[in-house]
Coordinates of C-alpha atoms and ligand atoms in Angstrom, one line a residue:
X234 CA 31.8 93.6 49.8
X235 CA 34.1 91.2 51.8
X236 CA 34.7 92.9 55.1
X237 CA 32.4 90.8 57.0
X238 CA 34.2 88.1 55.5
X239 CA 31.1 86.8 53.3
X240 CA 30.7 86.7 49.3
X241 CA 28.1 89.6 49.8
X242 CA 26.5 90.3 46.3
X243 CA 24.3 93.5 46.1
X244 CA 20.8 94.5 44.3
X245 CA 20.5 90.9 42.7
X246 CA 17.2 90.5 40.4
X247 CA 15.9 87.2 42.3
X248 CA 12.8 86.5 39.5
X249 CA 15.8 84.4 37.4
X250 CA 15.9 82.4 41.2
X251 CA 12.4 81.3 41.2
X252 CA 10.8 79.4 38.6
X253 CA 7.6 82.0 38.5
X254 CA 10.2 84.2 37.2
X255 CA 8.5 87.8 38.8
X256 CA 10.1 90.4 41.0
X257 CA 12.3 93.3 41.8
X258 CA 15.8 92.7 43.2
X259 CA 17.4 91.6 46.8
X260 CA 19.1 94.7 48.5
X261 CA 21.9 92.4 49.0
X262 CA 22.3 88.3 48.8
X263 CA 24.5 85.7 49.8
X264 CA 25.3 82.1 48.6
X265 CA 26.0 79.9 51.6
X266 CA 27.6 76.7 51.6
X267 CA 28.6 76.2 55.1
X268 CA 27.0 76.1 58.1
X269 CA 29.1 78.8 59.5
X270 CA 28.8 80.9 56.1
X271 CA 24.7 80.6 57.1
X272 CA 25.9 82.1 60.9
X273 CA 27.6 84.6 59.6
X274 CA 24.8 85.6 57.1
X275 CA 22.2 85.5 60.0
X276 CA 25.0 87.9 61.9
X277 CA 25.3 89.9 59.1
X278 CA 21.5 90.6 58.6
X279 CA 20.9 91.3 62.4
X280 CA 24.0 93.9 63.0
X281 CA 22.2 96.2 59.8
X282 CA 18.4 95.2 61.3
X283 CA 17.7 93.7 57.8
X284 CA 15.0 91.7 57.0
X285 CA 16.2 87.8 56.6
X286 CA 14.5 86.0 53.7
X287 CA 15.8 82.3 53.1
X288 CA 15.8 80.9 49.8
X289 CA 16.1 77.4 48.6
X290 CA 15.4 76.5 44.7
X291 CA 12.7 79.2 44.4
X292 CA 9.4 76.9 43.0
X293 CA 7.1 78.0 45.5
X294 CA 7.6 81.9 45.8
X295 CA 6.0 85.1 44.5
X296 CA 8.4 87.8 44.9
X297 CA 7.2 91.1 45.1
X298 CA 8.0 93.8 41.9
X299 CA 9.8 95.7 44.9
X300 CA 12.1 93.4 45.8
X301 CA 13.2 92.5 49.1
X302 CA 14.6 95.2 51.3
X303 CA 17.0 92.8 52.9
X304 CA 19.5 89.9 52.9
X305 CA 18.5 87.1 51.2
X306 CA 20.1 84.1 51.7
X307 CA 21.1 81.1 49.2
X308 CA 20.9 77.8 51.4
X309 CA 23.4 76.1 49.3
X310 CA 24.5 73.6 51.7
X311 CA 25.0 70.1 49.7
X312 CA 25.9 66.6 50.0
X313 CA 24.1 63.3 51.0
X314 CA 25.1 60.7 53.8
X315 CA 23.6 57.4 53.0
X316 CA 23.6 54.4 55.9
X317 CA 21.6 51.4 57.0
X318 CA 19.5 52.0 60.0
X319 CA 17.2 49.7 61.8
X320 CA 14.5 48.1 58.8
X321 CA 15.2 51.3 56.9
X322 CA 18.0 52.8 54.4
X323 CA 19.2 56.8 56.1
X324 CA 19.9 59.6 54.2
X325 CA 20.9 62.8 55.0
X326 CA 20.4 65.3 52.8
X327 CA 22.3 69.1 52.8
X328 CA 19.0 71.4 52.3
X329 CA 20.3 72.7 49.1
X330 CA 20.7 69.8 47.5
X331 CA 18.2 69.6 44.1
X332 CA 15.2 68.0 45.7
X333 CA 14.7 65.7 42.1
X334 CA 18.3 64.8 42.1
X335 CA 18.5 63.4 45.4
X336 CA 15.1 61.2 44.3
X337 CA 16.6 59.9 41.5
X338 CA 20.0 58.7 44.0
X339 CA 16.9 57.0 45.9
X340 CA 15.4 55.4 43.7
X341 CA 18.5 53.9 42.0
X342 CA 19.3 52.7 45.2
X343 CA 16.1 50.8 45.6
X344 CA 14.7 52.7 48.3
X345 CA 11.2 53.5 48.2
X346 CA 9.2 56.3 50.1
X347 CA 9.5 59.2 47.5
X348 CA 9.2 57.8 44.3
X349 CA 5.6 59.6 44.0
X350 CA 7.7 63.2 44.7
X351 CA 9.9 62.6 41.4
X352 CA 9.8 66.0 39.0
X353 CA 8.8 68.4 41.9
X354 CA 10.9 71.5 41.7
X355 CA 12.9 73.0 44.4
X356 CA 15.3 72.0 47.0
X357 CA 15.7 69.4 49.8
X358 CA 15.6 72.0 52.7
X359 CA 12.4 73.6 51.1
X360 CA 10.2 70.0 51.8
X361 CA 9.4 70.1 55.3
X362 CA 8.8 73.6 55.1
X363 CA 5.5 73.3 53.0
X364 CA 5.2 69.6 53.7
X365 CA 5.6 68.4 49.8
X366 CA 3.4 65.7 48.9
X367 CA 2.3 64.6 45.9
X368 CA 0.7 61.2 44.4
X369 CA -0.9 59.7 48.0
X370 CA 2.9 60.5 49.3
X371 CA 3.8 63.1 51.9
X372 CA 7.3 64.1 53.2
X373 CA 6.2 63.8 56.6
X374 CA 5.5 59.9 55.6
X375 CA 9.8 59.6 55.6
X376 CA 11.3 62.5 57.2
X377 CA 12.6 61.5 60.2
X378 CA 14.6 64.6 61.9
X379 CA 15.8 68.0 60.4
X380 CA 18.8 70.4 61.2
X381 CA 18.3 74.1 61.6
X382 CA 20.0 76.7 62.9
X383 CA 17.5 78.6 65.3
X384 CA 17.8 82.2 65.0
X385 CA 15.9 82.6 68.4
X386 CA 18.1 80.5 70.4
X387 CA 21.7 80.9 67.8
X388 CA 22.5 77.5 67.6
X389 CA 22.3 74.6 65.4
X390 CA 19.6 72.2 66.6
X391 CA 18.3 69.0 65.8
X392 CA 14.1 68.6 65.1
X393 CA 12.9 65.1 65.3
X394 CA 9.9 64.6 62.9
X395 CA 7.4 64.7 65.6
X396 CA 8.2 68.3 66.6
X397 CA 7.6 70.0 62.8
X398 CA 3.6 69.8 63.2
X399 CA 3.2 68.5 59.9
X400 CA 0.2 69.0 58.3
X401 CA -1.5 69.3 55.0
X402 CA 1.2 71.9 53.2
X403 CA 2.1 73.2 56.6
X404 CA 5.0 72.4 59.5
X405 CA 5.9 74.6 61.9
X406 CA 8.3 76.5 59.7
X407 CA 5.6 78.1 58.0
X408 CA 3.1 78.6 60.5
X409 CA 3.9 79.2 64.3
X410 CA 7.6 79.3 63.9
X411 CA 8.0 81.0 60.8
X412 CA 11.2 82.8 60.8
X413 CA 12.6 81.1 63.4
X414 CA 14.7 78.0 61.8
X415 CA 17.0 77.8 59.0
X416 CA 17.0 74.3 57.5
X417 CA 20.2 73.2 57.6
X418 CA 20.1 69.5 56.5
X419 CA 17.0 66.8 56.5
X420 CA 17.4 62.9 57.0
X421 CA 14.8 60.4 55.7
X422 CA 14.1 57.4 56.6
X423 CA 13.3 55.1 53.5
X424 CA 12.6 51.7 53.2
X425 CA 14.5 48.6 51.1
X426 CA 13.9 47.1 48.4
X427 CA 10.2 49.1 48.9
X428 CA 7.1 48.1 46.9
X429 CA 6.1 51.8 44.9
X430 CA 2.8 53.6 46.2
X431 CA 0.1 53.4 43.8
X432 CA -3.1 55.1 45.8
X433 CA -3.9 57.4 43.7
X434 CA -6.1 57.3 40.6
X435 CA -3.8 59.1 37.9
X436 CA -1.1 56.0 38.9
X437 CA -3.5 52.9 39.1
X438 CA -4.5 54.1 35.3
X439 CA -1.3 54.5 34.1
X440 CA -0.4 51.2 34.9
X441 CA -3.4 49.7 34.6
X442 CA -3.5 46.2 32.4
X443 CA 0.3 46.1 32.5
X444 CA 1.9 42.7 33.2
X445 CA 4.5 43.2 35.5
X446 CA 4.5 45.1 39.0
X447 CA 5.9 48.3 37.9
X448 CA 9.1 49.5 39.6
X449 CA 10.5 52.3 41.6
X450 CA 11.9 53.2 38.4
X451 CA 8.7 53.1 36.7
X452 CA 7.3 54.4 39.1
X453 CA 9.1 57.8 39.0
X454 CA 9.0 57.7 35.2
X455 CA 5.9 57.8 34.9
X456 CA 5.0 60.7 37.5
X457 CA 7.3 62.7 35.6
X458 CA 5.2 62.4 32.1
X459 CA 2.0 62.6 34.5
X460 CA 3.5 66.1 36.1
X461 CA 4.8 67.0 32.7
X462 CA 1.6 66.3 30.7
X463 CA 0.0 69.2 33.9
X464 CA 3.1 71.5 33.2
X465 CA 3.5 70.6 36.5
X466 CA 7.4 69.9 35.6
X467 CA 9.6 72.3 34.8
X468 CA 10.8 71.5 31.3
X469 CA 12.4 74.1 28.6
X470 CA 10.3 75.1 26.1
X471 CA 7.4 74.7 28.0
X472 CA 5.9 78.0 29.0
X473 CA 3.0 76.5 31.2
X474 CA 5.8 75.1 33.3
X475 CA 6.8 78.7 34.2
X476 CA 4.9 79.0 37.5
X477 CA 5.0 78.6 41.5
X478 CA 3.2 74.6 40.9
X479 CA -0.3 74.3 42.4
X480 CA -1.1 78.5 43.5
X481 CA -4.3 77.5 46.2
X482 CA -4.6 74.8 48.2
X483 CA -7.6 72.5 48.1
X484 CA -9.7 73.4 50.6
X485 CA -10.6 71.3 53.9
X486 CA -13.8 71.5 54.8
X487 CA -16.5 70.7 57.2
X488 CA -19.2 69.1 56.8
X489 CA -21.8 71.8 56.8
X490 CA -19.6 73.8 54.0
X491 CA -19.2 70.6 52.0
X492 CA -23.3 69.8 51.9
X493 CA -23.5 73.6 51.1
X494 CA -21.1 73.1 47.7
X495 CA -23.1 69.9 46.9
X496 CA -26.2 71.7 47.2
X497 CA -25.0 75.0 44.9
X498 CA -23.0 72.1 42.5
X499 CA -26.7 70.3 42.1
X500 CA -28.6 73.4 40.8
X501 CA -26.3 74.0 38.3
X502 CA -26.6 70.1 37.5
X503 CA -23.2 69.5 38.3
X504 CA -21.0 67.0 40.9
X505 CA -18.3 67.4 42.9
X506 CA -15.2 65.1 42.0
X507 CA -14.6 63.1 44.5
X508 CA -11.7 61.0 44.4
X509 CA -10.0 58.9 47.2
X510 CA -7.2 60.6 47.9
X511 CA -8.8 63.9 48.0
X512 CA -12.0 62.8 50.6
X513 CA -9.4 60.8 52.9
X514 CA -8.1 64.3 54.0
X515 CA -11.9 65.8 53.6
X516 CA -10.2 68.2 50.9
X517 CA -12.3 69.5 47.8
X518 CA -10.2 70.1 44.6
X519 CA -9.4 74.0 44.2
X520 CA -8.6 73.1 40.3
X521 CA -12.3 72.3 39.9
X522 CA -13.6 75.2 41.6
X523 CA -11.7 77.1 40.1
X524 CA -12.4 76.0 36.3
X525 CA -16.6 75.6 37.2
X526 CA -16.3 79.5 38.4
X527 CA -16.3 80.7 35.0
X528 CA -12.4 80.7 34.1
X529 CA -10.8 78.1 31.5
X530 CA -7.8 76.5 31.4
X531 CA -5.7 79.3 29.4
X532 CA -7.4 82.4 30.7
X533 CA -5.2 85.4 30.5
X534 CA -5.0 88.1 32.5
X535 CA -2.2 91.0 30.9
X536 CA 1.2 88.8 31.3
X537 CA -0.4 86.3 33.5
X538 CA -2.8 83.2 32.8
X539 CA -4.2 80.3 34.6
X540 CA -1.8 77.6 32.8
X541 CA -3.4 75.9 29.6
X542 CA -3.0 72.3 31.0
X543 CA -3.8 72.3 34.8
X544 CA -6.4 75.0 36.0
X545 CA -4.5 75.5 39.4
X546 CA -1.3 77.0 38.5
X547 CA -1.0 80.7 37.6
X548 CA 1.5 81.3 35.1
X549 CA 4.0 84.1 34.0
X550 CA 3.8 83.7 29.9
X551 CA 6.9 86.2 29.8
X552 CA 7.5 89.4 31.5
X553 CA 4.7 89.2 33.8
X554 CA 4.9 91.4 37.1
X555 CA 4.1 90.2 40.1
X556 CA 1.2 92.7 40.6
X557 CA -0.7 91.1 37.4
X558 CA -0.1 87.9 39.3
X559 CA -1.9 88.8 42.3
X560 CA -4.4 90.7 40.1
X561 CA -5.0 87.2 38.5
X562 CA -4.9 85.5 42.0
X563 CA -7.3 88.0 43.6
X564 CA -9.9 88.1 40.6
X565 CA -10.2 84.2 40.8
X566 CA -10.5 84.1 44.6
X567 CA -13.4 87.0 44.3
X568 CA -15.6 84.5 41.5
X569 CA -14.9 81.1 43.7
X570 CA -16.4 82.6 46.8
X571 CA -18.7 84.4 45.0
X572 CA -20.3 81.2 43.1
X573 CA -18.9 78.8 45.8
X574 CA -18.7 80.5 49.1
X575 CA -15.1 79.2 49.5
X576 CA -12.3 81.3 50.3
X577 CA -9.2 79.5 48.3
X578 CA -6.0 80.2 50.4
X579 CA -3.2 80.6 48.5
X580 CA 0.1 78.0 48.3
X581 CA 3.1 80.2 47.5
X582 CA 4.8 82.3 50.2
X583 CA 4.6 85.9 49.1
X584 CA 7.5 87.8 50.0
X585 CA 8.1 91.6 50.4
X586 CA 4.7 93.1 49.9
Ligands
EPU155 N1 -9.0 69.1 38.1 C1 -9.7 70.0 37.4 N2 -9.1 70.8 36.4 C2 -7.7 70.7 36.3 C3 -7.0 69.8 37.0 C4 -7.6 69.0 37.9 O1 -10.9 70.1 37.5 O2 -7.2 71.5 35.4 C5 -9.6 68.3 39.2 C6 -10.0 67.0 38.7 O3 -11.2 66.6 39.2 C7 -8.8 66.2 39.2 C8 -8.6 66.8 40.5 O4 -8.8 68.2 40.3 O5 -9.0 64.8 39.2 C9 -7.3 66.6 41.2 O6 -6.3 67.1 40.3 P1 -4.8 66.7 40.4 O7 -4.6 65.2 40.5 O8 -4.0 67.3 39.3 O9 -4.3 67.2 41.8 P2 -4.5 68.6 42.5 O10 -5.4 68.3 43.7 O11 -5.0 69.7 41.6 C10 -2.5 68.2 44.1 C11 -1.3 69.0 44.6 C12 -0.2 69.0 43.6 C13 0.2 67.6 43.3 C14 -1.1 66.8 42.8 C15 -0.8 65.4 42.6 C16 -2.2 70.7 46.1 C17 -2.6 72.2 46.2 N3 -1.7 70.4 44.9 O12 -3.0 68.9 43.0 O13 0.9 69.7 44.2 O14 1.2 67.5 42.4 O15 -2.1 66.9 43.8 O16 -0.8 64.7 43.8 O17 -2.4 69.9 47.0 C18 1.9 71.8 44.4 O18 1.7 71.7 45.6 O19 2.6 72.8 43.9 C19 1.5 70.7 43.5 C20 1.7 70.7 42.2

């Protein structure tokens, strides 16, 4: 279809897009690598009244076995502009840019900030959506401004970091503005010749009793085994790897709910994990809820299973729909708050159902 002057592509199975690998089809899709390809898309989408569903690398999606009734479109916007600003090294970064590429270029450059975000799936313009972090690092930490085209107001605009409401796995473009903003491009703000971040507990034990101070380098190296060893990086051959990454979030909670789950841990004689970087944002871990609520690592479900080396993903181990996913999802919700009286919220963003 090229009337409307686009590379329009129709009923495209978009489980092969996502790393979960579950879905029906896109009614019709489009790969943009321009801005004005993404104006024409948005143009496109809201002279038919379809529904508009951006897509960046797919690692953090559950697409329904219906599809989406829509347009879907490809941010495939690429490229990275790299210059010295004041005490810090700029990059910006076109949102479809391989999110892991562009932290390798960093970290070969010497330029420190998201070294702890190595082996995370996806693409650039998908991190201040859900607010990556990872390791006692947080995109919010570096991002400085972002680029969207706002569908609202149909122009490109600039976001300085301050006006994305960052939070724990949340920014505005998941929450109040949801729908609003197509990220366009993202430029972080890194810093020279950097010292790596080694906060949290899984790092400070993989290097402990080495003799140098480990590098960026290292530094990435090593959170790629760490994220591999939790099938936590997508690797071929490795079917726990086939998933949306971490499928709740660990719960915040206050301080009433969190003497309750000490009190129901301590009659069944055991103690809540509390590390460091988990109690400085009050957050309980959802993988040890969920494997002390009576599901192992491995436990299957039809074509779906709680991976067998971290208990918070879900996994697809081949053919899976996205139905027996949400069957999975929705019987391990039901036994946490029934044991724990915690309601885990989900990660992923479900789309068409
Ligand atoms: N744990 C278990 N069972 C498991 C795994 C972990 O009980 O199978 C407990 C342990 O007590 C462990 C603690 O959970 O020490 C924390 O586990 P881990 O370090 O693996 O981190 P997480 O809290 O489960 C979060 C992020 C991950 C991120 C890691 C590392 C969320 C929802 N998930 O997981 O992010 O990679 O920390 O920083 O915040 C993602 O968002 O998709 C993701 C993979």
């Amino acid at each position: 279809m090229q009337s409307t002057g686009l590379a329009l592509q129709q009923d495209v199975p978009l489980a092969p897009l996502t790393t979960l690998g579950v879905g029906g089809c896109a009614q019709f899709l489009v790969r943009a690598e321009q801005v004005r390809e993404v104006e024409a898309a948005v143009r496109f989408a809201e002279s038919r009244q379809l529904p508009l569903l951006v897509l960046g690398g797919g690692s953090n999606l559950v697409v329904a076995d219906r599809g989406w009734p829509g347009l879907v479109l490809q941010v495939a916007l690429e490229g990275i502009c790299h210059y010295h600003g004041q005490g810090s090294e700029v990059f910006e970064v076109g949102a479809g840019m391989n999110w892991d590429c562009f932290v390798a270029e960093s970290v070969s450059l010497d330029c420190g900030g998201i070294e702890c975000l190595s082996g995370i799936p996806g693409s650039v313009g998908g991190t201040p959506v859900q607010n990556v972090g990872a390791y006692g690092q947080e995109i919010s930490q570096t991002v400085a401004s972002v680029l969207a085209f706002d569908r609202r107001d149909n122009c490109v605009k600039p976001l300085k970091a301050a006006e994305c409401g960052f939070a724990y796995r949340q920014s505005i473009f998941n929450s109040s503005q949801m729908g609003r903003y197509i990220i366009l491009r993202v430029t972080y703000e890194l810093f020279p010749a950097a010292r790596p971040d080694l906060r949290y507990v899984d790092l400070e034990r993989y290097f402990a009793g080495g003799e140098r101070r480990p590098t960026l380098l290292d530094v990435r190296m090593a959170i790629r085994e760490i994220r591999a060893a939790k099938g936590m990086l997508i690797t071929a051959g490795d079917p726990d790897s086939r998933s949306a990454g971490s499928f709740f979030k660990n719960p915040i909670l206050a301080e009433a709910q969190y003497v309750e789950l000490e009190r129901r841990a301590a009659e069944s004689n055991l103690q809540v994990p509390n590390y460091p970087a988990l109690a400085r944002q009050k957050k309980v871990s959802a993988a040890w809820l969920v494997e002390n609520s009576g599901f192992t690592k491995g436990y299957r479900r039809g074509r779906a299973s709680i991976s067998t080396k971290h208990a918070l993903a879900i996994v697809n181990r081949g053919g899976a729909t996205a139905a027996e996913i949400l069957a999975l999802r929705d019987e391990i919700q039901l036994r946490v708050n029934e044991i724990w009286g915690i309601r885990l919220e989900p990660e992923p963003v479900f789309v068409g159902f």
